[in-house]
PDB file of C-alpha atoms in Angstrom:
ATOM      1  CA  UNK A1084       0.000   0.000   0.000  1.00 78.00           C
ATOM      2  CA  UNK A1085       1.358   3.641  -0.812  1.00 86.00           C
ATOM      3  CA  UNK A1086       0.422   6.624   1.787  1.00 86.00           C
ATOM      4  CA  UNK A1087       1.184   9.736   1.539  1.00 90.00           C
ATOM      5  CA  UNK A1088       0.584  12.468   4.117  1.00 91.00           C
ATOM      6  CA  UNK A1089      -0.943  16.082   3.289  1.00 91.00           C
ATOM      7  CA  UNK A1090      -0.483  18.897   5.468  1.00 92.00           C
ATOM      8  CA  UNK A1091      -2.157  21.311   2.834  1.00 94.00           C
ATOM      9  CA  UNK A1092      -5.775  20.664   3.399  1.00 95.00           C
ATOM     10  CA  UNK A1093      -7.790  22.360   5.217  1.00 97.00           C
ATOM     11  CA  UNK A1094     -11.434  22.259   7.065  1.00 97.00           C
ATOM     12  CA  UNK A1095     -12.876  24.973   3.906  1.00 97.00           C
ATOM     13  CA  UNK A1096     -11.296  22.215   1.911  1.00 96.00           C
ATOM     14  CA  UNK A1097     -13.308  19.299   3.495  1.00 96.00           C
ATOM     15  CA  UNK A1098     -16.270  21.517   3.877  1.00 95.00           C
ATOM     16  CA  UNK A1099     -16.959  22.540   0.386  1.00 95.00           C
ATOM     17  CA  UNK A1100     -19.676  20.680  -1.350  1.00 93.00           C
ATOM     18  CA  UNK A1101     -20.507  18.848   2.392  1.00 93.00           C
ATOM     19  CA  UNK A1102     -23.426  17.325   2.259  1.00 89.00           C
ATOM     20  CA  UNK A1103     -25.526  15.476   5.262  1.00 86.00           C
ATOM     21  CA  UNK A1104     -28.284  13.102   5.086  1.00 82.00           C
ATOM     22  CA  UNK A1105     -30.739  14.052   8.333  1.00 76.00           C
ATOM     23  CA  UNK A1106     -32.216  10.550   7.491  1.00 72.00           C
ATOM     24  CA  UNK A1107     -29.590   8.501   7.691  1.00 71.00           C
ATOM     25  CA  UNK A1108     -27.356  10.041   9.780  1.00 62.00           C
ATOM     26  CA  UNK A1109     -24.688  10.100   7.014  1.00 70.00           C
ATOM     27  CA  UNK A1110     -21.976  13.065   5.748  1.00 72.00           C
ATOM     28  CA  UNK A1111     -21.873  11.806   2.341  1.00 82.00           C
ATOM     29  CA  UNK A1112     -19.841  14.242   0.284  1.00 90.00           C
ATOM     30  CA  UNK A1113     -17.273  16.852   0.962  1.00 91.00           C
ATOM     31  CA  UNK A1114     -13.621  18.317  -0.632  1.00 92.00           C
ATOM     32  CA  UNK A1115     -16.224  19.604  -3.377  1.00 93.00           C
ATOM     33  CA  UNK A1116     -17.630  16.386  -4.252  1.00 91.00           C
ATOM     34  CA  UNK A1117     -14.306  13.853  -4.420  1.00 94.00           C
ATOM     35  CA  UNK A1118     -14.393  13.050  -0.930  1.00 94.00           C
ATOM     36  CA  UNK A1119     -16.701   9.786  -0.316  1.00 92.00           C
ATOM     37  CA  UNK A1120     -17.125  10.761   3.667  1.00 92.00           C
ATOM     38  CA  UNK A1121     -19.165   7.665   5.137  1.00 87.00           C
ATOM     39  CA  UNK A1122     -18.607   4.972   2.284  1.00 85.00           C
ATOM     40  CA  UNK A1123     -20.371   1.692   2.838  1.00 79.00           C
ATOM     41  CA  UNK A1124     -17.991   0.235   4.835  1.00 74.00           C
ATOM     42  CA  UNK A1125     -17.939   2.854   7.494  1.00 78.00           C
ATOM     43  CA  UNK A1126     -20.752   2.941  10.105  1.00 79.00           C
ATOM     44  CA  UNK A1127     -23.258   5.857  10.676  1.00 81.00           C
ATOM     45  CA  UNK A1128     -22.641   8.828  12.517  1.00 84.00           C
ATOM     46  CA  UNK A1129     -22.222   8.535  16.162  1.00 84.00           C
ATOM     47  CA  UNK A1130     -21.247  11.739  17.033  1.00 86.00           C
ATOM     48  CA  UNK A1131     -24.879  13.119  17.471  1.00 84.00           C
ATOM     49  CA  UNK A1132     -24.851  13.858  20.857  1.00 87.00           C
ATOM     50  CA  UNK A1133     -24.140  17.232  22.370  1.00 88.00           C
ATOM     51  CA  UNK A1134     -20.765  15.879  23.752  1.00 92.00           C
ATOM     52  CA  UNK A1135     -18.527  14.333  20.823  1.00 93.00           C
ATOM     53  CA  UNK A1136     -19.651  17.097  18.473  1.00 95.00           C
ATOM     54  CA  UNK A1137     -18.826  20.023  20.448  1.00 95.00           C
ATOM     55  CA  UNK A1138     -15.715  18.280  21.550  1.00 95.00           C
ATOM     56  CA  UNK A1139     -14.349  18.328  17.896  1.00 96.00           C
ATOM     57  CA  UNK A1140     -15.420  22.110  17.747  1.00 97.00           C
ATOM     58  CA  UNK A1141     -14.086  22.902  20.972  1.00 95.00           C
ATOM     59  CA  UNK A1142     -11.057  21.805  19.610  1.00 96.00           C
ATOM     60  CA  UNK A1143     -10.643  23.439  16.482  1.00 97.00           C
ATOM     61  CA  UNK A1144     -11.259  26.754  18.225  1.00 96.00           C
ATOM     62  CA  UNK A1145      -8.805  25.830  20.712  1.00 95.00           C
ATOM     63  CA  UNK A1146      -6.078  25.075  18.680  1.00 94.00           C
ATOM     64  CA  UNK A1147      -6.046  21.294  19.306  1.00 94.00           C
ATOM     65  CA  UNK A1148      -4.839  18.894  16.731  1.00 90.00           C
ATOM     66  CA  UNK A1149      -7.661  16.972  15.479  1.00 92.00           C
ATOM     67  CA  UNK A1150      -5.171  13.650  15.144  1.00 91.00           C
ATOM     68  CA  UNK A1151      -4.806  12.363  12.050  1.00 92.00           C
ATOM     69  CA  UNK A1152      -7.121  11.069   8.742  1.00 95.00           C
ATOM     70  CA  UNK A1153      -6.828   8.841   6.200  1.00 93.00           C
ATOM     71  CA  UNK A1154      -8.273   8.536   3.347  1.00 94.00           C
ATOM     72  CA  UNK A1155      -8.386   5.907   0.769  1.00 92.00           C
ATOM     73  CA  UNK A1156      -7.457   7.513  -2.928  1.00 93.00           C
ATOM     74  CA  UNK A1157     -10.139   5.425  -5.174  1.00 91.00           C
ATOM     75  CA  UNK A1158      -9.243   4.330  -9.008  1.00 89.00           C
ATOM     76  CA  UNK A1159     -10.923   6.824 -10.862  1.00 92.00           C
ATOM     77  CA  UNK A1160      -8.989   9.454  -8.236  1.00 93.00           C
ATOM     78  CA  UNK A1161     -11.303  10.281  -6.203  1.00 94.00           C
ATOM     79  CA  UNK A1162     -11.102   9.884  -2.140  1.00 95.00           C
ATOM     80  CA  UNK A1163     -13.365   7.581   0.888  1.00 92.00           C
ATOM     81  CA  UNK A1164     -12.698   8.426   4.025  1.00 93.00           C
ATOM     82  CA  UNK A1165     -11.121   5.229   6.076  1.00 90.00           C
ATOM     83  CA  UNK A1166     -10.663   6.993   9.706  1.00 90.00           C
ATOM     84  CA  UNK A1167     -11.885  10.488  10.643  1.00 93.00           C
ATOM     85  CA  UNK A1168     -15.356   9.862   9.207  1.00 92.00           C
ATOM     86  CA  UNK A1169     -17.099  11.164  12.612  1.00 93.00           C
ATOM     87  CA  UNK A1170     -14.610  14.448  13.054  1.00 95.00           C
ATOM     88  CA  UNK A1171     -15.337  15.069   9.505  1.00 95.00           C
ATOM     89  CA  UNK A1172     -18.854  14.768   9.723  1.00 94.00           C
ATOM     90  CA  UNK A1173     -19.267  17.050  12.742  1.00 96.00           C
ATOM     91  CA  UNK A1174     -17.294  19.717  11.461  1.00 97.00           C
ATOM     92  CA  UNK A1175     -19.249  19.608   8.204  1.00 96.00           C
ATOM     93  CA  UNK A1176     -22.524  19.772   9.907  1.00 95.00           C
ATOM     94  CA  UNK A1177     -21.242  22.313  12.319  1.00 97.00           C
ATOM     95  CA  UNK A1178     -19.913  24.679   9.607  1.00 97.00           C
ATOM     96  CA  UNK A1179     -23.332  23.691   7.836  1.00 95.00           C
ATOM     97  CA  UNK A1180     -25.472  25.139  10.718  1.00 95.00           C
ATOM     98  CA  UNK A1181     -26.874  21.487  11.775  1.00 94.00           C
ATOM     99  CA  UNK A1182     -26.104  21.932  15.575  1.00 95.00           C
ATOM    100  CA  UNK A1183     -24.627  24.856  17.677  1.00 96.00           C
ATOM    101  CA  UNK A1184     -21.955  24.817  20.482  1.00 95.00           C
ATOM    102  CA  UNK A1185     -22.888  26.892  24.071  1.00 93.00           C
ATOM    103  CA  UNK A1186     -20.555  29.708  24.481  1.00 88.00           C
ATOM    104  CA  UNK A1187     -18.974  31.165  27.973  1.00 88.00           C
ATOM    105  CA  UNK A1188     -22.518  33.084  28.337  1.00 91.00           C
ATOM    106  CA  UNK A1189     -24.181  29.886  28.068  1.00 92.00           C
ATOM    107  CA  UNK A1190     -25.413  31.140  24.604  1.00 92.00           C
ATOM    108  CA  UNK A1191     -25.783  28.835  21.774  1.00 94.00           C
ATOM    109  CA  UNK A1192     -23.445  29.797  18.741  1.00 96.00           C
ATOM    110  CA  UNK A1193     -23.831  28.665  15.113  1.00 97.00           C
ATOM    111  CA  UNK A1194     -20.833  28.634  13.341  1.00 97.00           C
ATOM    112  CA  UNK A1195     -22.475  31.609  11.057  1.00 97.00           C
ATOM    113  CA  UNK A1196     -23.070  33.698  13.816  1.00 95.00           C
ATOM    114  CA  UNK A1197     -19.603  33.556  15.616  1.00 96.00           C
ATOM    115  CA  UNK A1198     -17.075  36.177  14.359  1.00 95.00           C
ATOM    116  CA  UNK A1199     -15.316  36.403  11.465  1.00 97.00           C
ATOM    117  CA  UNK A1200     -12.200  35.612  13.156  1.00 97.00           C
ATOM    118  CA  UNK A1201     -13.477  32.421  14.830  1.00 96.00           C
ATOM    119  CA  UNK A1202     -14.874  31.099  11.395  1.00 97.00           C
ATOM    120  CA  UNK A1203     -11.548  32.110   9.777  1.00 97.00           C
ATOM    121  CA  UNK A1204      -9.758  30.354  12.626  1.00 97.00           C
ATOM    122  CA  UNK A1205     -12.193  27.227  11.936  1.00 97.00           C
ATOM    123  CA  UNK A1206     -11.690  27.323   8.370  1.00 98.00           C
ATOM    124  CA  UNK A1207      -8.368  27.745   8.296  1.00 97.00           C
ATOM    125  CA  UNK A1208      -7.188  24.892  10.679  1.00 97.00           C
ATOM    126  CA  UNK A1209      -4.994  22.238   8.372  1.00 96.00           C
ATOM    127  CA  UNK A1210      -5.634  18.888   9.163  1.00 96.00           C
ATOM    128  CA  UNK A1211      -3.238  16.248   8.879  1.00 95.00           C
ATOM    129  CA  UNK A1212      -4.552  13.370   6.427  1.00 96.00           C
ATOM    130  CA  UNK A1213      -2.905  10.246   4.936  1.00 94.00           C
ATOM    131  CA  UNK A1214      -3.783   9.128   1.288  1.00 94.00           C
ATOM    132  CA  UNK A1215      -3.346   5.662   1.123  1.00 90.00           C
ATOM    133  CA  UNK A1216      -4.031   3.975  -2.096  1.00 89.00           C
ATOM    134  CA  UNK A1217      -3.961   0.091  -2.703  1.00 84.00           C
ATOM    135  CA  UNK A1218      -5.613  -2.938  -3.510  1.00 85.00           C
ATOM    136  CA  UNK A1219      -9.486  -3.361  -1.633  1.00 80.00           C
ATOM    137  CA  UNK A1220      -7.914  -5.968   0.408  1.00 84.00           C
ATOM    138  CA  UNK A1221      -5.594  -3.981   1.974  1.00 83.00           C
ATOM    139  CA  UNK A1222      -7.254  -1.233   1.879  1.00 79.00           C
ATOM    140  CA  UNK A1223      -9.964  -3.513   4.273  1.00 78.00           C
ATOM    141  CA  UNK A1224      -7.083  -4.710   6.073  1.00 82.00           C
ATOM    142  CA  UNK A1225      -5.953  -1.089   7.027  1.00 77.00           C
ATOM    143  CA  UNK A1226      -9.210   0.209   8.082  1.00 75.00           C
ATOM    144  CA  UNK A1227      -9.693  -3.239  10.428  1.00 77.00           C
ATOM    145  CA  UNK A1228      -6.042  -2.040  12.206  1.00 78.00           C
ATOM    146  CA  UNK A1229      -6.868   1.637  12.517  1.00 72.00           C
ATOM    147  CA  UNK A1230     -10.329   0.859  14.230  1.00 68.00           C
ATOM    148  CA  UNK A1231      -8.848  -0.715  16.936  1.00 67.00           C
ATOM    149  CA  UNK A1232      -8.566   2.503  18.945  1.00 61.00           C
ATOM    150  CA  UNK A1233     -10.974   5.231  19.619  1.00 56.00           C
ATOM    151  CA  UNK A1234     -15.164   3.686  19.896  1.00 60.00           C
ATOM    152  CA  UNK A1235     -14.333   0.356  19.009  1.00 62.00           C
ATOM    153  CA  UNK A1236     -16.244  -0.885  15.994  1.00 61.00           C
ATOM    154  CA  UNK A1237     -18.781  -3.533  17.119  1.00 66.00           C
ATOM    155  CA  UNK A1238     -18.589  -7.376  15.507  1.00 68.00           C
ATOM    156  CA  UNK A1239     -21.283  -6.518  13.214  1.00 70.00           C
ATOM    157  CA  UNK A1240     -19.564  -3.288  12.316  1.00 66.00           C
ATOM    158  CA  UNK A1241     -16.217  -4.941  11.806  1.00 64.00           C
ATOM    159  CA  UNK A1242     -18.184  -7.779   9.297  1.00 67.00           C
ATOM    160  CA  UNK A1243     -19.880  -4.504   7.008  1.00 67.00           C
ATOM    161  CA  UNK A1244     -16.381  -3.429   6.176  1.00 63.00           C
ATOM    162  CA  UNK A1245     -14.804  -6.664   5.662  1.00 60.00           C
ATOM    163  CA  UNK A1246     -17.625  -8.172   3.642  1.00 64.00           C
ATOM    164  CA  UNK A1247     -19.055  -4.960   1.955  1.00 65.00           C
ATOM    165  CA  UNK A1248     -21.240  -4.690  -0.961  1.00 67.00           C
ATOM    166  CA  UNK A1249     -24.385  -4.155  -2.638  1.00 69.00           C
ATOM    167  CA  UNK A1250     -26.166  -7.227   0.136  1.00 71.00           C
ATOM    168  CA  UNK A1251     -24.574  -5.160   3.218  1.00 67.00           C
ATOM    169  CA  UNK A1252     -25.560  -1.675   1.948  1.00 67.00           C
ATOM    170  CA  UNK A1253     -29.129  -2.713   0.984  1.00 72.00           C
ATOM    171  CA  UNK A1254     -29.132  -4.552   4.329  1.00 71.00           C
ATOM    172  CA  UNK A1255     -27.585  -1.656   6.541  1.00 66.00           C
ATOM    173  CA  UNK A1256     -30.013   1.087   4.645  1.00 68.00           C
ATOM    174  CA  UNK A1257     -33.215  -1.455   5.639  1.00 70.00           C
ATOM    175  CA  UNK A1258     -32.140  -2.139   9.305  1.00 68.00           C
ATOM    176  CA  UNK A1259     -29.532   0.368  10.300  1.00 63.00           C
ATOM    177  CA  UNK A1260     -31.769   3.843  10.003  1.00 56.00           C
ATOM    178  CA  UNK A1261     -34.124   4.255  13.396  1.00 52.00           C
ATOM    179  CA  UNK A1262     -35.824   6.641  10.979  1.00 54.00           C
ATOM    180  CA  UNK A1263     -36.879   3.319   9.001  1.00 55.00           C
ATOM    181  CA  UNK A1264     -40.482   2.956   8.770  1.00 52.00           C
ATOM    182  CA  UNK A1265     -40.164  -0.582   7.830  1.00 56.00           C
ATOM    183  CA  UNK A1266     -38.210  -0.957  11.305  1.00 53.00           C
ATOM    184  CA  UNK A1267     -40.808   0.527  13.586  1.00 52.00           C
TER     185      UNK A1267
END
């Protein structure tokens, strides 16, 4: 497998073209449509709670380093993300005006209604991302290793992005969305 790391991209970068599904709980699109953000082998967004979300604000505001990304560089050169799926996500729907962090006043702030110099400061951050580019089964095999740490994929989670395609989406669409009639 060949990686390569960028230090170039920022979150404008990632942001442009983002695109959330309220449905499904997905980001699906971002770095202006050639970023693949929660490809079928990743699991839905987690972050949805008040806590994780602001944390990956917090920390952009703050300065923090947001660890690193990787990304998997596809054949016809576009990118899916492999780790980073749920920071990405909640910085796209932050920056998209889905949810809103409480400031020292206890106030809620939007991201379009903090100042200009906070945004900048947002948009501006670099993030640190690997391209990594190589055949599916490594590519599986990588994304198996780097989910070790962090909120450890479940067995069933693990299984969807070892044994991906058309039957797992279809399957994960029917019984993975709470929003699923069918389900309820």
């Amino acid at each position: 497998m060949i990686t390569e790391l960028h230090i170039e991209w920022t979150v404008a970068d990632i942001c442009k073209g983002f695109v959330y599904n309220e449905l499904e709980g997905k980001g699906l699109f971002g770095l202006d449509g050639k970023l693949t953000i929660q490809p079928e082998y990743q699991r839905n967004y987690i972050y949805q709670d008040g806590k994780k979300d602001v944390a990956v604000i917090d920390s952009l505001l703050k300065g923090y380093p947001l660890g690193l990304i990787y990304f998997n560089k596809t054949q016809d050169g576009n990118y899916e993300v492999l780790d980073g799926q749920q920071r990405i996500t909640s910085i796209g729907r932050y920056v998209t005006g889905k949810f809103s962090i409480i400031d020292e006043n206890d106030m809620p702030q939007y991201f379009s209604s903090l100042p200009n110099e906070l945004q900048t400061k947002i948009l501006r951050t670099p993030l640190l991302i690997y391209e990594c580019e190589g055949e599916e089964k490594e590519i599986k095999e990588w994304f198996k290793t780097i989910n070790i740490q962090g909120i450890p994929l479940n067995n069933q989670e693990l299984l969807n992005a070892i044994y991906s395609g058309k039957f797992v989406s279809l399957a994960k669409k029917e019984f993975s969305n709470s929003q699923n009639a069918n389900i309820q």
